[in-house]
């Protein structure tokens, strides 16, 4: 008769604990912080991005910038303009151009919706964030309307008033 072992088994550790949080989809690769300040964000859409290999590696390294970029519908296709993805540091002569125009992937009926809405007066497509989802790079586009200077001041006033109210409630709960 064989003696059974009584050793404890440990749960399986993560496959790669040193993997970057951006690459695993836990953190956004790029965020456009000015979008909420300069525009009223009305509706959000998710789109895939057509990238080359060195561009994906640069996005994983956190070298993407959405600050001055915007979306454009042209000939029934969706494009991302002025999105800066820095060159890959280990790339060679096949490295990508940082500011090239990139194609966005969406369903035809969603693109038709966007065509109808962007033809309305003053609406534009602004990329809000870039992130990884199931190993693919995605961009969150927002249908946006530009803010006037007085709109920006009003938003700032409202934000500070809300913050002061939250602080007052927190102080009263502590006392």
PDB file of C-alpha atoms in Angstrom:
ATOM      1  CA  UNK A   1       0.000   0.000   0.000  1.00  0.00           C
ATOM      2  CA  UNK A   2       1.245   3.439  -0.957  1.00  0.00           C
ATOM      3  CA  UNK A   3       1.351   6.285   1.452  1.00  0.00           C
ATOM      4  CA  UNK A   4      -0.492   9.388   0.235  1.00  0.00           C
ATOM      5  CA  UNK A   5       1.350  12.671   0.364  1.00  0.00           C
ATOM      6  CA  UNK A   6      -0.068  15.325   2.647  1.00  0.00           C
ATOM      7  CA  UNK A   7       1.698  18.389   1.273  1.00  0.00           C
ATOM      8  CA  UNK A   8      -0.273  21.583   0.764  1.00  0.00           C
ATOM      9  CA  UNK A   9      -0.784  22.890  -2.754  1.00  0.00           C
ATOM     10  CA  UNK A  10      -0.572  26.572  -3.487  1.00  0.00           C
ATOM     11  CA  UNK A  11      -2.910  28.326  -5.903  1.00  0.00           C
ATOM     12  CA  UNK A  12      -1.440  28.969  -9.325  1.00  0.00           C
ATOM     13  CA  UNK A  13       0.429  32.271  -9.431  1.00  0.00           C
ATOM     14  CA  UNK A  14      -0.299  34.841 -12.129  1.00  0.00           C
ATOM     15  CA  UNK A  15       1.095  33.890 -15.526  1.00  0.00           C
ATOM     16  CA  UNK A  16       3.378  36.893 -15.790  1.00  0.00           C
ATOM     17  CA  UNK A  17       3.349  39.088 -12.663  1.00  0.00           C
ATOM     18  CA  UNK A  18       5.820  41.553 -14.230  1.00  0.00           C
ATOM     19  CA  UNK A  19       3.598  42.391 -17.209  1.00  0.00           C
ATOM     20  CA  UNK A  20       2.878  46.075 -17.631  1.00  0.00           C
ATOM     21  CA  UNK A  21      -0.554  47.252 -16.399  1.00  0.00           C
ATOM     22  CA  UNK A  22      -1.071  49.166 -19.671  1.00  0.00           C
ATOM     23  CA  UNK A  23      -0.481  46.078 -21.814  1.00  0.00           C
ATOM     24  CA  UNK A  24      -2.763  43.882 -19.711  1.00  0.00           C
ATOM     25  CA  UNK A  25      -5.648  46.348 -19.978  1.00  0.00           C
ATOM     26  CA  UNK A  26      -5.651  47.455 -16.328  1.00  0.00           C
ATOM     27  CA  UNK A  27      -4.650  51.034 -17.124  1.00  0.00           C
ATOM     28  CA  UNK A  28      -5.392  53.374 -20.020  1.00  0.00           C
ATOM     29  CA  UNK A  29      -2.573  53.781 -22.532  1.00  0.00           C
ATOM     30  CA  UNK A  30      -3.440  57.449 -23.194  1.00  0.00           C
ATOM     31  CA  UNK A  31      -6.070  59.862 -21.887  1.00  0.00           C
ATOM     32  CA  UNK A  32      -7.155  63.176 -23.389  1.00  0.00           C
ATOM     33  CA  UNK A  33      -7.651  65.272 -20.242  1.00  0.00           C
ATOM     34  CA  UNK A  34      -8.410  68.468 -22.172  1.00  0.00           C
ATOM     35  CA  UNK A  35     -11.420  66.890 -23.901  1.00  0.00           C
ATOM     36  CA  UNK A  36     -13.772  67.391 -20.956  1.00  0.00           C
ATOM     37  CA  UNK A  37     -12.517  70.930 -20.440  1.00  0.00           C
ATOM     38  CA  UNK A  38     -12.814  72.110 -24.049  1.00  0.00           C
ATOM     39  CA  UNK A  39     -15.919  70.150 -25.163  1.00  0.00           C
ATOM     40  CA  UNK A  40     -19.317  68.956 -23.997  1.00  0.00           C
ATOM     41  CA  UNK A  41     -18.992  65.163 -24.403  1.00  0.00           C
ATOM     42  CA  UNK A  42     -22.416  63.994 -25.581  1.00  0.00           C
ATOM     43  CA  UNK A  43     -22.094  60.337 -26.618  1.00  0.00           C
ATOM     44  CA  UNK A  44     -19.203  57.847 -26.541  1.00  0.00           C
ATOM     45  CA  UNK A  45     -18.251  55.122 -29.027  1.00  0.00           C
ATOM     46  CA  UNK A  46     -15.565  52.407 -29.058  1.00  0.00           C
ATOM     47  CA  UNK A  47     -13.450  51.887 -32.167  1.00  0.00           C
ATOM     48  CA  UNK A  48     -10.534  49.649 -33.060  1.00  0.00           C
ATOM     49  CA  UNK A  49      -7.378  51.190 -34.520  1.00  0.00           C
ATOM     50  CA  UNK A  50      -5.340  49.903 -37.474  1.00  0.00           C
ATOM     51  CA  UNK A  51      -1.710  50.061 -36.264  1.00  0.00           C
ATOM     52  CA  UNK A  52       1.658  48.702 -37.298  1.00  0.00           C
ATOM     53  CA  UNK A  53       3.737  46.515 -34.970  1.00  0.00           C
ATOM     54  CA  UNK A  54       6.038  49.292 -33.769  1.00  0.00           C
ATOM     55  CA  UNK A  55       3.014  51.510 -33.041  1.00  0.00           C
ATOM     56  CA  UNK A  56       1.468  48.860 -30.790  1.00  0.00           C
ATOM     57  CA  UNK A  57       4.759  48.483 -28.919  1.00  0.00           C
ATOM     58  CA  UNK A  58       4.983  52.263 -28.458  1.00  0.00           C
ATOM     59  CA  UNK A  59       1.406  52.414 -27.147  1.00  0.00           C
ATOM     60  CA  UNK A  60       2.259  49.625 -24.685  1.00  0.00           C
ATOM     61  CA  UNK A  61       5.246  51.702 -23.548  1.00  0.00           C
ATOM     62  CA  UNK A  62       2.918  54.670 -22.949  1.00  0.00           C
ATOM     63  CA  UNK A  63       4.125  56.885 -25.802  1.00  0.00           C
ATOM     64  CA  UNK A  64       0.684  57.793 -27.191  1.00  0.00           C
ATOM     65  CA  UNK A  65      -0.719  61.342 -27.009  1.00  0.00           C
ATOM     66  CA  UNK A  66      -4.320  62.259 -27.897  1.00  0.00           C
ATOM     67  CA  UNK A  67      -4.122  65.958 -27.017  1.00  0.00           C
ATOM     68  CA  UNK A  68      -4.768  67.612 -30.408  1.00  0.00           C
ATOM     69  CA  UNK A  69      -6.276  64.638 -32.219  1.00  0.00           C
ATOM     70  CA  UNK A  70      -9.755  64.303 -33.697  1.00  0.00           C
ATOM     71  CA  UNK A  71     -11.843  61.862 -35.708  1.00  0.00           C
ATOM     72  CA  UNK A  72     -13.044  62.360 -39.273  1.00  0.00           C
ATOM     73  CA  UNK A  73     -15.573  60.477 -41.406  1.00  0.00           C
ATOM     74  CA  UNK A  74     -14.466  60.467 -45.045  1.00  0.00           C
ATOM     75  CA  UNK A  75     -15.884  58.312 -47.866  1.00  0.00           C
ATOM     76  CA  UNK A  76     -17.761  56.097 -45.405  1.00  0.00           C
ATOM     77  CA  UNK A  77     -14.603  55.354 -43.387  1.00  0.00           C
ATOM     78  CA  UNK A  78     -13.508  56.658 -40.004  1.00  0.00           C
ATOM     79  CA  UNK A  79     -10.018  58.174 -39.553  1.00  0.00           C
ATOM     80  CA  UNK A  80      -7.977  59.380 -36.566  1.00  0.00           C
ATOM     81  CA  UNK A  81      -5.912  62.494 -37.305  1.00  0.00           C
ATOM     82  CA  UNK A  82      -3.103  64.183 -35.323  1.00  0.00           C
ATOM     83  CA  UNK A  83      -2.732  61.320 -32.845  1.00  0.00           C
ATOM     84  CA  UNK A  84       0.936  61.269 -31.842  1.00  0.00           C
ATOM     85  CA  UNK A  85       2.455  57.852 -31.155  1.00  0.00           C
ATOM     86  CA  UNK A  86       6.157  58.235 -30.446  1.00  0.00           C
ATOM     87  CA  UNK A  87       8.680  56.104 -32.336  1.00  0.00           C
ATOM     88  CA  UNK A  88       9.521  52.721 -30.873  1.00  0.00           C
ATOM     89  CA  UNK A  89      12.942  52.939 -29.228  1.00  0.00           C
ATOM     90  CA  UNK A  90      14.116  49.532 -30.486  1.00  0.00           C
ATOM     91  CA  UNK A  91      12.684  50.075 -33.967  1.00  0.00           C
ATOM     92  CA  UNK A  92      14.874  50.266 -37.044  1.00  0.00           C
ATOM     93  CA  UNK A  93      14.314  51.762 -40.500  1.00  0.00           C
ATOM     94  CA  UNK A  94      10.803  50.281 -40.480  1.00  0.00           C
ATOM     95  CA  UNK A  95       9.724  52.484 -37.563  1.00  0.00           C
ATOM     96  CA  UNK A  96       6.440  54.348 -38.056  1.00  0.00           C
ATOM     97  CA  UNK A  97       5.770  58.050 -38.664  1.00  0.00           C
ATOM     98  CA  UNK A  98       4.565  59.556 -35.344  1.00  0.00           C
ATOM     99  CA  UNK A  99       1.710  61.707 -36.709  1.00  0.00           C
ATOM    100  CA  UNK A 100       0.360  59.557 -39.526  1.00  0.00           C
ATOM    101  CA  UNK A 101      -3.386  59.298 -40.184  1.00  0.00           C
ATOM    102  CA  UNK A 102      -4.766  56.041 -38.765  1.00  0.00           C
ATOM    103  CA  UNK A 103      -7.888  54.174 -39.790  1.00  0.00           C
ATOM    104  CA  UNK A 104     -10.512  53.424 -37.137  1.00  0.00           C
ATOM    105  CA  UNK A 105     -12.662  50.300 -37.245  1.00  0.00           C
ATOM    106  CA  UNK A 106     -16.399  50.484 -36.523  1.00  0.00           C
ATOM    107  CA  UNK A 107     -19.536  48.835 -37.875  1.00  0.00           C
ATOM    108  CA  UNK A 108     -21.093  50.461 -40.944  1.00  0.00           C
ATOM    109  CA  UNK A 109     -24.335  51.332 -39.151  1.00  0.00           C
ATOM    110  CA  UNK A 110     -22.410  53.088 -36.346  1.00  0.00           C
ATOM    111  CA  UNK A 111     -20.439  55.068 -38.960  1.00  0.00           C
ATOM    112  CA  UNK A 112     -23.720  56.057 -40.640  1.00  0.00           C
ATOM    113  CA  UNK A 113     -24.988  57.319 -37.283  1.00  0.00           C
ATOM    114  CA  UNK A 114     -21.812  59.333 -36.822  1.00  0.00           C
ATOM    115  CA  UNK A 115     -22.111  60.837 -40.313  1.00  0.00           C
ATOM    116  CA  UNK A 116     -25.614  62.049 -39.474  1.00  0.00           C
ATOM    117  CA  UNK A 117     -24.595  63.505 -36.125  1.00  0.00           C
ATOM    118  CA  UNK A 118     -21.349  65.165 -37.223  1.00  0.00           C
ATOM    119  CA  UNK A 119     -23.163  66.978 -40.019  1.00  0.00           C
ATOM    120  CA  UNK A 120     -25.195  68.746 -37.337  1.00  0.00           C
ATOM    121  CA  UNK A 121     -23.856  72.187 -36.540  1.00  0.00           C
ATOM    122  CA  UNK A 122     -20.810  72.202 -34.274  1.00  0.00           C
ATOM    123  CA  UNK A 123     -20.431  68.484 -33.485  1.00  0.00           C
ATOM    124  CA  UNK A 124     -17.070  66.756 -33.856  1.00  0.00           C
ATOM    125  CA  UNK A 125     -15.396  63.459 -32.918  1.00  0.00           C
ATOM    126  CA  UNK A 126     -12.818  63.711 -30.127  1.00  0.00           C
ATOM    127  CA  UNK A 127     -10.779  60.718 -28.887  1.00  0.00           C
ATOM    128  CA  UNK A 128     -11.073  60.587 -25.100  1.00  0.00           C
ATOM    129  CA  UNK A 129      -8.865  57.617 -24.251  1.00  0.00           C
ATOM    130  CA  UNK A 130      -6.804  54.818 -25.790  1.00  0.00           C
ATOM    131  CA  UNK A 131      -6.661  51.444 -24.087  1.00  0.00           C
ATOM    132  CA  UNK A 132      -6.092  47.711 -24.574  1.00  0.00           C
ATOM    133  CA  UNK A 133      -9.010  45.286 -24.676  1.00  0.00           C
ATOM    134  CA  UNK A 134      -8.277  41.591 -25.219  1.00  0.00           C
ATOM    135  CA  UNK A 135      -4.846  42.460 -26.613  1.00  0.00           C
ATOM    136  CA  UNK A 136      -6.203  44.935 -29.179  1.00  0.00           C
ATOM    137  CA  UNK A 137      -5.787  48.724 -29.088  1.00  0.00           C
ATOM    138  CA  UNK A 138      -9.123  50.534 -28.808  1.00  0.00           C
ATOM    139  CA  UNK A 139      -9.992  54.237 -28.888  1.00  0.00           C
ATOM    140  CA  UNK A 140     -12.982  55.741 -27.105  1.00  0.00           C
ATOM    141  CA  UNK A 141     -14.407  58.481 -29.328  1.00  0.00           C
ATOM    142  CA  UNK A 142     -16.828  61.063 -28.004  1.00  0.00           C
ATOM    143  CA  UNK A 143     -19.320  63.032 -30.030  1.00  0.00           C
ATOM    144  CA  UNK A 144     -18.569  66.509 -28.743  1.00  0.00           C
ATOM    145  CA  UNK A 145     -19.711  70.108 -28.993  1.00  0.00           C
ATOM    146  CA  UNK A 146     -17.153  72.869 -28.436  1.00  0.00           C
ATOM    147  CA  UNK A 147     -17.378  75.000 -25.292  1.00  0.00           C
ATOM    148  CA  UNK A 148     -17.249  78.773 -25.318  1.00  0.00           C
ATOM    149  CA  UNK A 149     -15.066  80.573 -22.773  1.00  0.00           C
ATOM    150  CA  UNK A 150     -18.054  81.364 -20.546  1.00  0.00           C
ATOM    151  CA  UNK A 151     -19.075  77.665 -20.639  1.00  0.00           C
ATOM    152  CA  UNK A 152     -15.631  76.713 -19.341  1.00  0.00           C
ATOM    153  CA  UNK A 153     -15.871  79.255 -16.509  1.00  0.00           C
ATOM    154  CA  UNK A 154     -19.365  78.044 -15.604  1.00  0.00           C
ATOM    155  CA  UNK A 155     -18.165  74.425 -15.489  1.00  0.00           C
ATOM    156  CA  UNK A 156     -15.264  75.451 -13.241  1.00  0.00           C
ATOM    157  CA  UNK A 157     -17.626  77.369 -10.901  1.00  0.00           C
ATOM    158  CA  UNK A 158     -19.974  74.404 -10.680  1.00  0.00           C
ATOM    159  CA  UNK A 159     -17.065  72.034  -9.991  1.00  0.00           C
ATOM    160  CA  UNK A 160     -15.673  74.169  -7.137  1.00  0.00           C
ATOM    161  CA  UNK A 161     -19.171  74.605  -5.614  1.00  0.00           C
ATOM    162  CA  UNK A 162     -19.715  70.829  -5.655  1.00  0.00           C
ATOM    163  CA  UNK A 163     -16.297  70.252  -4.086  1.00  0.00           C
ATOM    164  CA  UNK A 164     -16.988  72.777  -1.319  1.00  0.00           C
ATOM    165  CA  UNK A 165     -20.355  71.124  -0.615  1.00  0.00           C
ATOM    166  CA  UNK A 166     -18.749  67.664  -0.409  1.00  0.00           C
ATOM    167  CA  UNK A 167     -16.050  69.007   1.940  1.00  0.00           C
ATOM    168  CA  UNK A 168     -18.674  70.647   4.166  1.00  0.00           C
ATOM    169  CA  UNK A 169     -20.660  67.399   4.413  1.00  0.00           C
ATOM    170  CA  UNK A 170     -17.470  65.466   5.215  1.00  0.00           C
ATOM    171  CA  UNK A 171     -16.544  67.980   7.944  1.00  0.00           C
ATOM    172  CA  UNK A 172     -20.021  67.747   9.515  1.00  0.00           C
ATOM    173  CA  UNK A 173     -19.821  63.930   9.553  1.00  0.00           C
ATOM    174  CA  UNK A 174     -16.449  64.017  11.333  1.00  0.00           C
ATOM    175  CA  UNK A 175     -17.638  66.409  14.037  1.00  0.00           C
TER     176      UNK A 175
END
